[in-house]
Tab-separated table of C-alpha atoms in Angstrom:
chain	number	residue	atom	x	y	z
A	212	MET	CA	-6.462	41.350	-86.445
A	213	THR	CA	-8.350	39.217	-88.937
A	214	TYR	CA	-11.529	41.146	-88.646
A	215	THR	CA	-12.835	42.079	-92.133
A	216	ALA	CA	-15.937	44.208	-92.287
A	217	LYS	CA	-18.652	43.174	-94.817
A	218	ILE	CA	-20.027	46.183	-96.684
A	219	LEU	CA	-23.275	45.926	-98.613
A	220	VAL	CA	-23.557	48.440	-101.468
A	221	VAL	CA	-27.154	49.034	-102.655
A	222	ASP	CA	-27.868	51.189	-105.698
A	223	ASP	CA	-29.940	50.704	-108.837
A	224	ASP	CA	-27.095	52.392	-110.736
A	225	GLU	CA	-24.773	49.492	-111.603
A	226	ASP	CA	-21.839	51.850	-112.277
A	227	THR	CA	-21.964	53.264	-108.740
A	228	VAL	CA	-22.139	49.752	-107.259
A	229	GLU	CA	-19.236	48.538	-109.388
A	230	LEU	CA	-17.041	51.634	-108.558
A	231	LEU	CA	-17.705	51.388	-104.844
A	232	THR	CA	-17.202	47.628	-104.442
A	233	LYS	CA	-14.039	47.792	-106.423
A	234	ARG	CA	-12.521	50.558	-104.174
A	235	LEU	CA	-13.778	49.123	-100.955
A	236	SER	CA	-12.344	45.674	-101.877
A	237	ALA	CA	-9.107	47.419	-102.642
A	238	GLU	CA	-9.168	48.732	-99.108
A	239	GLY	CA	-9.555	45.211	-97.783
A	240	TYR	CA	-13.294	45.050	-97.124
A	241	ASP	CA	-15.506	42.181	-98.086
A	242	THR	CA	-18.152	43.550	-100.350
A	243	LEU	CA	-21.765	42.518	-101.242
A	244	GLU	CA	-23.957	44.042	-103.989
A	245	ALA	CA	-27.621	44.689	-104.404
A	246	PHE	CA	-29.447	46.563	-107.155
A	247	ASP	CA	-32.807	47.072	-105.582
A	248	GLY	CA	-34.532	47.131	-102.181
A	249	GLU	CA	-35.791	43.594	-102.302
A	250	GLN	CA	-32.302	42.193	-103.157
A	251	ALA	CA	-30.832	44.390	-100.374
A	252	LEU	CA	-33.151	42.899	-97.763
A	253	GLN	CA	-32.361	39.440	-99.022
A	254	LYS	CA	-28.541	40.032	-98.810
A	255	VAL	CA	-28.885	41.380	-95.381
A	256	ASP	CA	-30.797	38.369	-94.324
A	257	GLU	CA	-28.344	36.009	-95.963
A	258	TYR	CA	-24.988	37.511	-95.143
A	259	GLY	CA	-25.446	39.947	-92.260
A	260	PRO	CA	-23.306	42.825	-93.457
A	261	ASP	CA	-21.539	45.106	-91.006
A	262	VAL	CA	-22.281	48.453	-92.863
A	263	ILE	CA	-24.838	49.219	-95.584
A	264	ILE	CA	-24.389	51.996	-98.163
A	265	LEU	CA	-27.892	52.518	-99.296
A	266	ASP	CA	-29.305	54.648	-102.193
A	267	ILE	CA	-32.660	56.174	-101.611
A	268	LYS	CA	-34.244	56.330	-105.102
A	269	MET	CA	-34.763	52.771	-106.309
A	270	PRO	CA	-37.767	51.114	-108.032
A	271	ARG	CA	-40.330	49.082	-105.972
A	272	ILE	CA	-38.853	49.039	-102.420
A	273	ASP	CA	-36.922	52.299	-102.070
A	274	GLY	CA	-34.083	53.134	-99.687
A	275	TYR	CA	-36.335	54.697	-97.074
A	276	GLU	CA	-38.438	51.573	-96.904
A	277	VAL	CA	-35.291	49.260	-96.742
A	278	CYS	CA	-33.979	51.426	-93.922
A	279	ARG	CA	-37.260	51.428	-92.070
A	280	ARG	CA	-37.629	47.667	-92.227
A	281	LEU	CA	-34.008	46.998	-91.141
A	282	LYS	CA	-34.283	49.527	-88.273
A	283	SER	CA	-37.523	48.106	-86.978
A	284	SER	CA	-36.255	44.515	-86.705
A	285	GLU	CA	-34.422	43.419	-83.582
A	286	ASP	CA	-31.962	41.400	-85.641
A	287	THR	CA	-30.863	44.051	-88.041
A	288	ARG	CA	-31.296	47.348	-86.296
A	289	MET	CA	-27.693	47.469	-85.103
A	290	ILE	CA	-26.281	47.522	-88.695
A	291	PRO	CA	-25.149	51.034	-89.559
A	292	ILE	CA	-26.797	52.513	-92.615
A	293	ILE	CA	-25.223	55.281	-94.691
A	294	MET	CA	-27.807	56.834	-96.972
A	295	LEU	CA	-26.478	57.900	-100.350
A	296	THR	CA	-28.428	60.073	-102.766
A	297	VAL	CA	-28.638	63.051	-105.147
A	298	LYS	CA	-31.444	64.431	-103.080
A	299	ALA	CA	-29.144	66.521	-100.890
A	300	LYS	CA	-32.053	68.533	-99.691
A	301	VAL	CA	-32.683	69.129	-96.001
A	302	PRO	CA	-36.167	67.527	-95.780
A	303	ASP	CA	-34.877	64.268	-97.361
A	304	LYS	CA	-31.896	64.219	-95.036
A	305	VAL	CA	-34.230	64.628	-92.082
A	306	LYS	CA	-36.555	61.962	-93.399
A	307	GLY	CA	-33.685	59.498	-93.707
A	308	LEU	CA	-32.411	60.250	-90.187
A	309	ASP	CA	-35.944	60.087	-88.862
A	310	ILE	CA	-36.443	56.530	-89.945
A	311	GLY	CA	-33.070	55.607	-88.365
A	312	ALA	CA	-30.407	55.996	-90.953
A	313	ASP	CA	-27.054	56.470	-89.195
A	314	ASP	CA	-25.369	58.713	-91.738
A	315	TYR	CA	-25.999	60.561	-94.993
A	316	ILE	CA	-23.746	61.306	-97.894
A	317	PRO	CA	-24.955	63.445	-100.822
A	318	LYS	CA	-24.202	62.435	-104.382
A	319	PRO	CA	-21.896	63.281	-106.064
A	320	PHE	CA	-19.658	62.161	-103.222
A	321	ASP	CA	-15.979	62.261	-102.756
A	322	TYR	CA	-14.778	58.653	-102.362
A	323	ARG	CA	-12.199	59.579	-99.651
A	324	GLU	CA	-15.097	60.984	-97.523
A	325	LEU	CA	-17.244	57.893	-98.045
A	326	SER	CA	-14.254	55.645	-97.186
A	327	ARG	CA	-13.727	57.422	-93.898
A	328	ARG	CA	-17.405	57.075	-93.023
A	329	VAL	CA	-17.343	53.385	-93.821
A	330	ARG	CA	-14.273	52.947	-91.732
A	331	TYR	CA	-15.913	54.849	-88.849
A	332	TRP	CA	-19.179	52.933	-88.974
A	333	SER	CA	-17.512	49.525	-89.298
A	334	THR	CA	-15.451	50.312	-86.211
A	335	VAL	CA	-18.552	51.438	-84.304
A	336	LYS	CA	-20.394	48.239	-85.407
A	337	ARG	CA	-17.564	46.007	-84.241
A	338	GLU	CA	-17.386	47.684	-80.937
A	339	VAL	CA	-21.153	47.587	-80.378
A	340	GLU	CA	-21.102	43.939	-81.325
A	341	GLU	CA	-18.394	43.128	-78.865
A	342	ARG	CA	-20.223	44.951	-76.025
A	343	VAL	CA	-23.565	43.432	-76.949
A	344	GLY	CA	-21.871	40.016	-76.935
A	345	GLU	CA	-20.484	40.658	-73.522
A	346	ILE	CA	-23.801	41.878	-72.140
A	347	ARG	CA	-25.630	38.881	-73.624
A	348	ARG	CA	-23.034	36.469	-72.110
A	349	LEU	CA	-23.429	38.153	-68.632
A	350	GLU	CA	-27.139	38.058	-69.001
A	351	GLN	CA	-27.104	34.345	-69.808
A	352	GLU	CA	-24.867	33.692	-66.748
A	353	LEU	CA	-27.134	35.762	-64.568
A	354	ILE	CA	-30.235	33.925	-65.723
A	355	LYS	CA	-28.460	30.631	-65.190
A	356	SER	CA	-27.314	31.459	-61.733
A	357	GLU	CA	-30.671	32.954	-60.745
A	358	ARG	CA	-32.381	29.802	-61.963
A	359	LEU	CA	-30.011	27.645	-60.029
A	360	ALA	CA	-30.475	29.699	-56.915
A	361	ALA	CA	-34.217	29.552	-57.278
A	362	ILE	CA	-34.054	25.786	-57.786
A	363	GLY	CA	-31.742	25.459	-54.750
A	364	GLN	CA	-34.050	27.563	-52.656
A	365	THR	CA	-37.143	25.689	-53.766
A	366	VAL	CA	-35.485	22.325	-53.132
A	367	GLY	CA	-34.439	23.487	-49.723
A	368	SER	CA	-37.999	24.609	-48.881
A	369	ILE	CA	-39.417	21.309	-50.109
A	370	ALA	CA	-36.895	19.333	-48.114
A	371	HIS	CA	-37.731	21.397	-45.026
A	372	TYR	CA	-41.473	20.707	-45.518
A	373	ILE	CA	-40.854	16.974	-46.006
A	374	LYS	CA	-38.626	16.721	-42.991
A	375	ASN	CA	-41.413	18.123	-40.850
A	376	VAL	CA	-43.911	15.744	-42.385
A	377	LEU	CA	-41.580	12.794	-41.819
A	378	PHE	CA	-41.044	13.774	-38.228
A	379	GLY	CA	-44.893	13.714	-37.847
A	380	LEU	CA	-45.057	10.311	-39.509
A	381	LYS	CA	-42.322	8.834	-37.385
A	382	GLY	CA	-43.856	10.251	-34.279
A	383	GLY	CA	-47.266	8.898	-35.300
A	384	VAL	CA	-45.850	5.403	-35.857
A	385	TYR	CA	-43.946	5.623	-32.529
A	386	LEU	CA	-47.135	6.450	-30.632
A	387	VAL	CA	-49.115	3.748	-32.369
A	388	ASN	CA	-46.404	1.248	-31.473
A	389	VAL	CA	-46.071	2.140	-27.847
A	390	ALA	CA	-49.838	2.357	-27.526
A	391	SER	CA	-50.407	-1.144	-28.788
A	392	LYS	CA	-47.633	-2.525	-26.591
A	393	GLU	CA	-48.721	-0.726	-23.423
A	394	HIS	CA	-52.448	-0.421	-24.007
A	395	GLU	CA	-52.795	3.245	-24.229
A	396	PRO	CA	-55.866	3.956	-26.333
A	397	ASP	CA	-55.332	7.727	-26.012
A	398	SER	CA	-51.871	7.542	-27.606
A	399	LEU	CA	-53.191	5.217	-30.332
A	400	GLN	CA	-55.813	7.849	-31.273
A	401	THR	CA	-53.253	10.687	-31.314
A	402	GLY	CA	-50.777	8.619	-33.297
A	403	TRP	CA	-53.282	7.742	-35.927
A	404	GLU	CA	-54.501	11.334	-36.251
A	405	ILE	CA	-51.011	12.685	-36.629
A	406	MET	CA	-50.251	10.068	-39.256
A	407	GLU	CA	-53.339	10.815	-41.190
A	408	ARG	CA	-52.813	14.516	-41.233
A	409	ASN	CA	-49.245	14.196	-42.331
A	410	ILE	CA	-50.192	11.919	-45.229
A	411	GLY	CA	-52.709	14.620	-46.181
A	412	ARG	CA	-49.962	17.206	-46.020
A	413	MET	CA	-47.771	15.172	-48.288
A	414	SER	CA	-50.468	14.966	-50.960
A	415	ASP	CA	-51.233	18.688	-50.608
A	416	LEU	CA	-47.610	19.411	-51.299
A	417	VAL	CA	-47.561	17.220	-54.415
A	418	LEU	CA	-50.703	18.874	-55.814
A	419	ASP	CA	-49.612	22.407	-55.000
A	420	LEU	CA	-46.128	21.860	-56.425
A	421	LEU	CA	-47.478	20.469	-59.656
A	422	GLU	CA	-49.715	23.500	-60.055
A	423	TYR	CA	-46.819	25.837	-59.040
A	424	SER	CA	-44.427	24.391	-61.606
A	425	LYS	CA	-47.069	24.158	-64.367
A	426	ASP	CA	-46.244	26.652	-67.085
A	427	SER	CA	-49.352	26.283	-69.165
A	428	GLU	CA	-51.581	29.160	-70.393
A	429	PRO	CA	-55.040	29.505	-68.986
A	430	GLU	CA	-57.658	27.335	-70.764
A	431	TYR	CA	-60.187	29.928	-71.792
A	432	GLU	CA	-63.827	28.927	-72.285
A	433	SER	CA	-67.225	30.474	-71.643
A	434	CYS	CA	-68.455	30.174	-68.118
A	435	VAL	CA	-70.643	31.869	-65.557
A	436	PRO	CA	-68.602	33.402	-62.697
A	437	ASN	CA	-71.505	33.171	-60.260
A	438	GLU	CA	-71.792	29.481	-60.756
A	439	ILE	CA	-68.051	29.004	-60.114
A	440	ALA	CA	-68.458	30.932	-56.880
A	441	LYS	CA	-71.534	28.900	-55.885
A	442	LYS	CA	-69.779	25.607	-56.568
A	443	VAL	CA	-66.773	26.641	-54.358
A	444	CYS	CA	-68.986	27.841	-51.515
A	445	GLU	CA	-71.110	24.653	-51.591
A	446	GLY	CA	-67.939	22.493	-51.545
A	447	LEU	CA	-66.594	24.208	-48.428
A	448	SER	CA	-69.942	24.491	-46.598
A	449	THR	CA	-69.399	21.367	-44.582
A	450	LYS	CA	-65.966	22.461	-43.334
A	451	ALA	CA	-67.341	25.890	-42.419
A	452	GLY	CA	-70.411	24.387	-40.762
A	453	GLU	CA	-68.233	22.181	-38.520
A	454	HIS	CA	-66.692	25.321	-37.087
A	455	ASP	CA	-69.916	27.411	-36.928
A	456	ILE	CA	-68.810	29.702	-39.731
A	457	GLU	CA	-71.452	31.055	-42.048
A	458	ILE	CA	-70.763	31.452	-45.744
A	459	ILE	CA	-72.719	34.354	-47.211
A	460	MET	CA	-72.914	34.743	-50.969
A	461	ASP	CA	-73.764	38.013	-52.615
A	462	LEU	CA	-73.600	37.365	-56.314
A	463	ASP	CA	-74.132	40.120	-58.930
A	464	PRO	CA	-77.056	39.081	-61.186
A	465	SER	CA	-75.841	41.242	-64.028
A	466	LEU	CA	-72.854	38.953	-64.407
A	467	ARG	CA	-73.556	36.670	-67.342
A	468	GLU	CA	-71.522	34.251	-69.343
A	469	VAL	CA	-67.924	35.380	-69.976
A	470	VAL	CA	-64.755	33.843	-71.193
A	471	LEU	CA	-62.215	32.878	-68.518
A	472	ASP	CA	-60.368	29.816	-67.417
A	473	PRO	CA	-63.076	28.297	-65.181
A	474	LYS	CA	-60.885	25.650	-63.566
A	475	GLY	CA	-58.129	28.140	-62.736
A	476	ILE	CA	-60.668	30.661	-61.298
A	477	GLN	CA	-62.362	27.905	-59.322
A	478	GLN	CA	-58.961	27.012	-57.796
A	479	CYS	CA	-58.263	30.671	-56.885
A	480	LEU	CA	-61.669	31.018	-55.192
A	481	GLN	CA	-61.252	27.652	-53.464
A	482	ASN	CA	-57.925	28.923	-51.998
A	483	LEU	CA	-59.342	32.225	-50.877
A	484	VAL	CA	-62.491	30.852	-49.321
A	485	SER	CA	-60.620	28.074	-47.696
A	486	ASN	CA	-58.125	30.558	-46.286
A	487	ALA	CA	-60.961	32.735	-45.022
A	488	ILE	CA	-62.477	29.811	-43.163
A	489	ASP	CA	-59.054	28.999	-41.673
A	490	ALA	CA	-58.638	32.565	-40.576
A	491	CYS	CA	-61.940	32.140	-38.613
A	492	ILE	CA	-60.839	28.809	-37.227
A	493	PHE	CA	-57.510	30.309	-36.052
A	494	ASP	CA	-59.189	33.328	-34.559
A	495	PRO	CA	-58.781	33.040	-30.750
A	496	SER	CA	-61.518	35.493	-29.882
A	497	GLU	CA	-64.462	34.270	-28.007
A	498	GLY	CA	-68.148	34.579	-28.716
A	499	LYS	CA	-67.668	35.975	-32.146
A	500	LYS	CA	-70.128	35.125	-34.943
A	501	TRP	CA	-67.815	34.224	-37.741
A	502	ALA	CA	-68.740	34.741	-41.344
A	503	VAL	CA	-67.117	34.527	-44.768
A	504	HIS	CA	-68.605	36.724	-47.459
A	505	VAL	CA	-68.148	35.843	-51.100
A	506	LEU	CA	-69.120	38.585	-53.564
A	507	THR	CA	-69.057	38.770	-57.273
A	508	MET	CA	-69.359	42.070	-59.194
A	509	ARG	CA	-69.353	43.166	-62.743
A	510	GLU	CA	-66.966	46.144	-63.037
A	511	ASP	CA	-67.874	48.193	-66.081
A	512	ASP	CA	-68.031	46.007	-69.128
A	513	ARG	CA	-64.605	44.617	-69.111
A	514	ALA	CA	-63.826	43.072	-65.738
A	515	VAL	CA	-65.299	40.676	-63.193
A	516	GLY	CA	-64.507	41.092	-59.457
A	517	PHE	CA	-64.452	38.385	-56.833
A	518	GLU	CA	-64.292	39.415	-53.179
A	519	VAL	CA	-63.695	37.074	-50.361
A	520	SER	CA	-63.818	38.606	-46.919
A	521	ASP	CA	-63.811	37.159	-43.338
A	522	ASN	CA	-63.975	38.452	-39.830
A	523	GLY	CA	-61.376	35.984	-38.571
A	524	CYS	CA	-57.897	36.491	-37.023
A	525	GLY	CA	-56.644	38.975	-39.694
A	526	MET	CA	-52.912	39.618	-40.344
A	527	ASP	CA	-50.388	42.041	-39.113
A	528	GLU	CA	-48.025	43.969	-41.505
A	529	GLU	CA	-45.280	41.378	-41.132
A	530	ILE	CA	-47.445	38.490	-42.195
A	531	LYS	CA	-48.991	40.543	-44.999
A	532	GLY	CA	-45.482	41.213	-46.275
A	533	HIS	CA	-44.785	37.436	-46.589
A	534	LEU	CA	-48.195	36.508	-48.100
A	535	PHE	CA	-46.885	35.759	-51.572
A	536	ARG	CA	-43.537	34.216	-50.596
A	537	SER	CA	-43.375	30.586	-51.419
A	538	PHE	CA	-43.514	28.049	-48.604
A	539	PHE	CA	-44.611	30.696	-46.078
A	540	THR	CA	-47.472	29.512	-43.937
A	541	THR	CA	-49.159	30.500	-40.651
A	542	LYS	CA	-51.415	27.520	-40.696
A	543	GLU	CA	-49.589	25.577	-37.924
A	544	GLY	CA	-48.439	22.855	-40.317
A	545	ARG	CA	-51.695	22.651	-42.249
A	546	GLY	CA	-50.652	24.696	-45.244
A	547	THR	CA	-48.043	24.141	-47.990
A	548	GLY	CA	-47.307	27.861	-48.343
A	549	LEU	CA	-48.035	27.649	-52.030
A	550	GLY	CA	-51.811	28.262	-52.242
A	551	LEU	CA	-51.803	32.105	-52.527
A	552	LEU	CA	-48.757	31.912	-54.845
A	553	ASN	CA	-50.765	29.616	-57.197
A	554	THR	CA	-53.738	31.960	-56.940
A	555	GLN	CA	-51.578	34.951	-57.821
A	556	LYS	CA	-50.026	33.025	-60.673
A	557	ILE	CA	-53.465	32.141	-62.235
A	558	VAL	CA	-54.725	35.744	-61.752
A	559	LYS	CA	-51.593	37.195	-63.386
A	560	GLN	CA	-51.925	34.788	-66.347
A	561	HIS	CA	-55.439	36.233	-66.857
A	562	GLY	CA	-53.979	39.724	-66.826
A	563	GLY	CA	-55.858	40.414	-63.624
A	564	THR	CA	-54.885	41.744	-60.150
A	565	ILE	CA	-55.202	40.438	-56.613
A	566	THR	CA	-55.356	42.858	-53.616
A	567	VAL	CA	-55.310	42.272	-49.917
A	568	ASP	CA	-56.615	44.262	-47.031
A	569	SER	CA	-56.337	42.988	-43.505
A	570	GLU	CA	-56.279	44.010	-39.908
A	571	PRO	CA	-55.370	41.830	-36.959
A	572	GLN	CA	-58.485	40.603	-35.075
A	573	LYS	CA	-60.816	42.259	-37.557
A	574	GLY	CA	-60.406	40.024	-40.620
A	575	SER	CA	-59.136	40.029	-44.184
A	576	THR	CA	-60.494	40.891	-47.631
A	577	PHE	CA	-58.984	39.527	-50.818
A	578	ILE	CA	-60.165	40.994	-54.110
A	579	ILE	CA	-59.450	39.491	-57.516
A	580	ARG	CA	-60.174	41.554	-60.611
A	581	LEU	CA	-60.144	39.784	-63.956
A	582	PRO	CA	-60.523	41.319	-67.354
A	583	PHE	CA	-62.839	39.000	-69.295
A	584	ARG	CA	-63.747	38.519	-72.860
A	585	ASP	CA	-67.408	38.476	-73.896
A	586	VAL	CA	-68.587	35.192	-75.298
A	587	THR	CA	-69.300	36.963	-78.574
A	588	THR	CA	-65.703	38.240	-79.079
A	589	ARG	CA	-64.132	34.927	-78.422
A	590	GLY	CA	-63.307	34.500	-82.010
A	591	SER	CA	-60.778	37.318	-81.911
A	592	MET	CA	-58.676	35.652	-79.186
A	593	ALA	CA	-55.391	34.171	-80.074
C	218	MET	CA	-44.049	17.731	-11.654
C	219	LYS	CA	-41.400	19.214	-13.930
C	220	LYS	CA	-42.679	21.333	-16.771
C	221	VAL	CA	-41.417	21.019	-20.351
C	222	LEU	CA	-42.273	23.729	-22.863
C	223	VAL	CA	-42.483	22.880	-26.569
C	224	VAL	CA	-42.452	25.829	-28.995
C	225	ASP	CA	-43.391	24.921	-32.599
C	226	ASP	CA	-45.707	26.395	-35.154
C	227	ASP	CA	-46.687	22.958	-36.381
C	228	ALA	CA	-49.712	21.810	-34.412
C	229	ASP	CA	-48.855	18.121	-35.057
C	230	VAL	CA	-45.331	18.527	-33.651
C	231	THR	CA	-46.622	20.168	-30.460
C	232	LYS	CA	-49.235	17.471	-30.113
C	233	LEU	CA	-46.676	14.782	-30.658
C	234	VAL	CA	-44.019	16.131	-28.444
C	235	SER	CA	-46.594	16.930	-25.705
C	236	LYS	CA	-47.568	13.260	-25.736
C	237	LEU	CA	-43.928	12.246	-25.484
C	238	ILE	CA	-43.383	14.654	-22.624
C	239	GLU	CA	-46.454	13.376	-20.761
C	240	ARG	CA	-45.566	9.722	-21.306
C	241	ALA	CA	-42.095	10.446	-19.808
C	242	GLY	CA	-43.772	11.750	-16.642
C	243	TYR	CA	-43.603	15.539	-17.106
C	244	GLU	CA	-46.105	18.293	-17.635
C	245	ALA	CA	-46.288	19.663	-21.229
C	246	ILE	CA	-46.750	23.326	-22.078
C	247	VAL	CA	-47.228	24.476	-25.672
C	248	ALA	CA	-46.513	27.675	-27.586
C	249	LYS	CA	-46.679	28.271	-31.318
C	250	ASN	CA	-44.069	31.071	-31.764
C	251	GLY	CA	-41.273	32.863	-30.025
C	252	VAL	CA	-43.458	35.650	-28.550
C	253	GLU	CA	-45.872	33.132	-27.057
C	254	GLY	CA	-42.923	31.001	-26.067
C	255	MET	CA	-41.297	33.793	-24.012
C	256	GLY	CA	-44.658	34.456	-22.336
C	257	LYS	CA	-44.935	30.896	-21.297
C	258	VAL	CA	-41.286	30.872	-20.018
C	259	ARG	CA	-42.074	33.748	-17.719
C	260	GLU	CA	-45.300	32.424	-16.600
C	261	ASP	CA	-44.495	28.742	-16.061
C	262	LYS	CA	-40.708	28.595	-15.448
C	263	PRO	CA	-40.249	25.320	-17.453
C	264	ALA	CA	-37.402	22.936	-16.511
C	265	LEU	CA	-36.653	22.312	-20.231
C	266	ILE	CA	-37.506	23.908	-23.446
C	267	ILE	CA	-37.892	22.151	-26.831
C	268	LEU	CA	-37.639	24.804	-29.495
C	269	ASP	CA	-38.280	24.933	-33.240
C	270	VAL	CA	-36.314	27.389	-35.466
C	271	VAL	CA	-38.621	28.427	-38.381
C	272	MET	CA	-41.808	29.922	-37.052
C	273	PRO	CA	-43.915	32.910	-38.120
C	274	LYS	CA	-43.944	35.999	-35.826
C	275	GLN	CA	-40.842	35.267	-33.745
C	276	SER	CA	-38.332	32.690	-34.856
C	277	GLY	CA	-36.620	30.206	-32.663
C	278	ILE	CA	-33.282	31.869	-33.353
C	279	ARG	CA	-34.477	35.064	-31.645
C	280	MET	CA	-36.200	33.361	-28.818
C	281	TYR	CA	-33.101	31.248	-28.138
C	282	ARG	CA	-30.869	34.339	-27.834
C	283	GLU	CA	-33.486	36.072	-25.717
C	284	LEU	CA	-33.456	33.137	-23.336
C	285	LYS	CA	-29.785	32.671	-23.155
C	286	THR	CA	-28.993	36.346	-22.469
C	287	ASP	CA	-31.601	36.639	-19.704
C	288	GLU	CA	-30.132	36.059	-16.217
C	289	LEU	CA	-33.381	34.509	-15.058
C	290	PHE	CA	-33.702	31.936	-17.842
C	291	LYS	CA	-30.151	31.263	-19.193
C	292	ASP	CA	-29.727	28.063	-17.208
C	293	ILE	CA	-32.883	26.424	-18.544
C	294	PRO	CA	-31.614	23.644	-20.861
C	295	VAL	CA	-32.764	23.902	-24.511
C	296	ILE	CA	-33.199	21.214	-27.083
C	297	MET	CA	-33.455	22.706	-30.548
C	298	LEU	CA	-35.761	20.579	-32.643
C	299	SER	CA	-35.908	21.727	-36.244
C	300	ALA	CA	-35.845	20.658	-39.835
C	301	ILE	CA	-33.101	23.302	-40.357
C	302	ALA	CA	-29.683	21.647	-40.484
C	303	PRO	CA	-27.583	22.263	-37.319
C	304	LYS	CA	-24.840	23.788	-39.481
C	305	SER	CA	-27.195	26.576	-40.522
C	306	PHE	CA	-28.443	27.235	-37.084
C	307	PHE	CA	-24.905	27.401	-35.530
C	308	ARG	CA	-23.764	29.578	-38.378
C	309	SER	CA	-26.619	32.023	-37.716
C	310	GLN	CA	-25.657	32.127	-34.092
C	311	GLN	CA	-22.062	32.781	-34.955
C	312	VAL	CA	-22.992	35.614	-37.295
C	313	LEU	CA	-25.284	37.235	-34.700
C	314	ASP	CA	-22.579	36.837	-31.985
C	315	GLU	CA	-20.057	38.625	-34.160
C	316	PHE	CA	-22.548	41.312	-35.174
C	317	ARG	CA	-23.715	42.058	-31.672
C	318	GLY	CA	-20.401	41.387	-29.968
C	319	GLN	CA	-22.051	38.727	-27.795
C	320	SER	CA	-21.123	35.190	-26.921
C	321	VAL	CA	-24.286	33.314	-26.532
C	322	PRO	CA	-23.667	29.711	-25.326
C	323	GLN	CA	-24.708	26.819	-27.521
C	324	PRO	CA	-27.894	24.903	-26.830
C	325	GLU	CA	-27.762	21.772	-24.710
C	326	ALA	CA	-28.690	19.684	-27.733
C	327	TYR	CA	-29.653	20.073	-31.405
C	328	MET	CA	-31.937	17.583	-33.050
C	329	GLU	CA	-32.627	17.646	-36.738
C	330	LYS	CA	-36.122	16.532	-37.813
C	331	PRO	CA	-37.045	13.798	-38.557
C	332	GLU	CA	-35.225	12.678	-35.406
C	333	GLU	CA	-36.339	9.304	-33.904
C	334	PRO	CA	-38.937	10.073	-31.180
C	335	GLU	CA	-37.109	7.588	-28.814
C	336	GLU	CA	-34.015	9.777	-29.116
C	337	LEU	CA	-35.923	12.877	-28.035
C	338	VAL	CA	-37.424	10.994	-25.067
C	339	GLU	CA	-34.044	9.647	-24.001
C	340	LEU	CA	-32.422	13.147	-24.222
C	341	MET	CA	-35.324	14.702	-22.273
C	342	LYS	CA	-34.871	12.227	-19.457
C	343	LYS	CA	-31.091	12.713	-19.440
C	344	LEU	CA	-31.360	16.546	-19.206
C	345	LEU	CA	-33.995	16.469	-16.549
C	346	GLY	CA	-32.203	13.801	-14.498
C-alpha cells in the first residue's frame, strides 16, 4: 500500500500548525499548511488534500466560511473537514456541523484523539473516492453504450427508410423502362409519379435528420405569434384547398410582440397544421366537412398557447403511444417519422409543453404552451 | 383471374406492386396493414400474398402467423417483401415459435427491399404457375 493521505492543517496560530504537521508527518502523512482562510482555499485548490483540520477563528475568511465554500462546491465537498477550536460550546458545534463540517474537536485537544480522527477520516475519504471512481467509470460506460445503441438504432431506422425509398425508385425506373418499350402510357405515368414522390421522401429525410441532430439553442428574438400562425396557414392553404379542407384561424388579439424563436415555432406549427391536414386526407369517412382550426391564446402574462385541431381520422391509443417515437409514421410512406419529434424538441428547448388529445374518427388536438419573455425584459436573458 | 394481395403501409409500394401484378396478368388487391390484410384474405381468397413486415396497427409478423396457423389460409403462398433483413424476420419467427410452442412454416420466399422488380415478377409467376 503506497497510499499516503494528504492532510491540510489550517490555523492562524503558527505553533499549532507546526506541532500538528510535525506529528502527522511522523505518522507517515503528507502535510500541507495554511495560516488563514484564503491560503487554505488556495492550498485545497492546488493540492487537493484528503483531510482538512480547520480552525474556526481566523482573520478575514474564518473557518466557517472556508467550510461553507468547500462544502458547496462539487469538486471539494467530499473532502472531510475536522473543525478545531477553543469554542467548545454547543451552539458553535452545531453551527459547524450545520454548514457541513464532518467532525469537531475542541481545543485543547489530546493529540492521540486527533490522530485517530484523522486516520478514520482519511480511510473514509479513500473508500468514498474508490467508490465514486467506480461509479463514474460505470456511468461513462453506460453513457457510451447507450449512445452507441442509440446511434445503432438510428442508423438502422435510416437504412430501413432508405431501403424503402430505393425500392420505390427502382420500381419507378422499371415501370418507366417497360412503359417506353411496350408503349404503356399508364405505367409511364405511375412510374414517374412514384419516382418523384420518392425523391421528395429522400429530401424530407435529409432535412428532418439535420433538424433532429441539430443541438443548437433556440434563436430568441421578438416576434408576433399571430403572424407566425398566419404565415403557416397561408403556406398550407393550397394543399388544404386541393382536398376541400378548410383552415380556420382564431387568433387572440391580445397577443402582442413577445420573445421566442420564430423560426423554430414556425416549424412546429408547420408540422402540426400539416399533420392536421394529412389526418383529414387520410380520414376514410364520407361526406364529412373537414376543417383544421388554428388557435392562438395568451395564457396569463407568461405563456402563449397554440392549438391545432382537426376533425380528421384521429388516433387510437396504440398510435398515440408511438407518437413521439423516432421514425414512426402512419402516413403510408409520406412521412419521415421525425416531424413530431422535432416539434417536441423545439418546444422543450423553449421550456414549453406539448399535449395531445385524440379520438379515432373524431379528430386530434395538439396544444403547445410556451413561456415567453416580454420584449422589454429581453435584456435580462442570458 | 387469379388474385394477388399486397399488404404494405407504403402507398407507393402498393401502387408499384399492384402495377407489377396487373402487368403479369393477375388481379391486384391492396391492404395497408395486417388487420385490413386479414379482412381481404377472408373476403377475396387471394392465390398469393405479398406481405410487408413493419406496418402500423398490425405488423406483417403477426399477420403471417395468423395466416399460416389458419387451416383455411395456410396453403396460400406468401412472399415477404420488406426492408427488414431476412435474418431478423426468421429470428423473430423462431422466438415466437419457441415462446408459443408452435412450429409455423417458413414463407415461400423472402425478398429484401430494394429487390429488383423483375425478380418479384419472376417469383410471382413461378409461384402461381
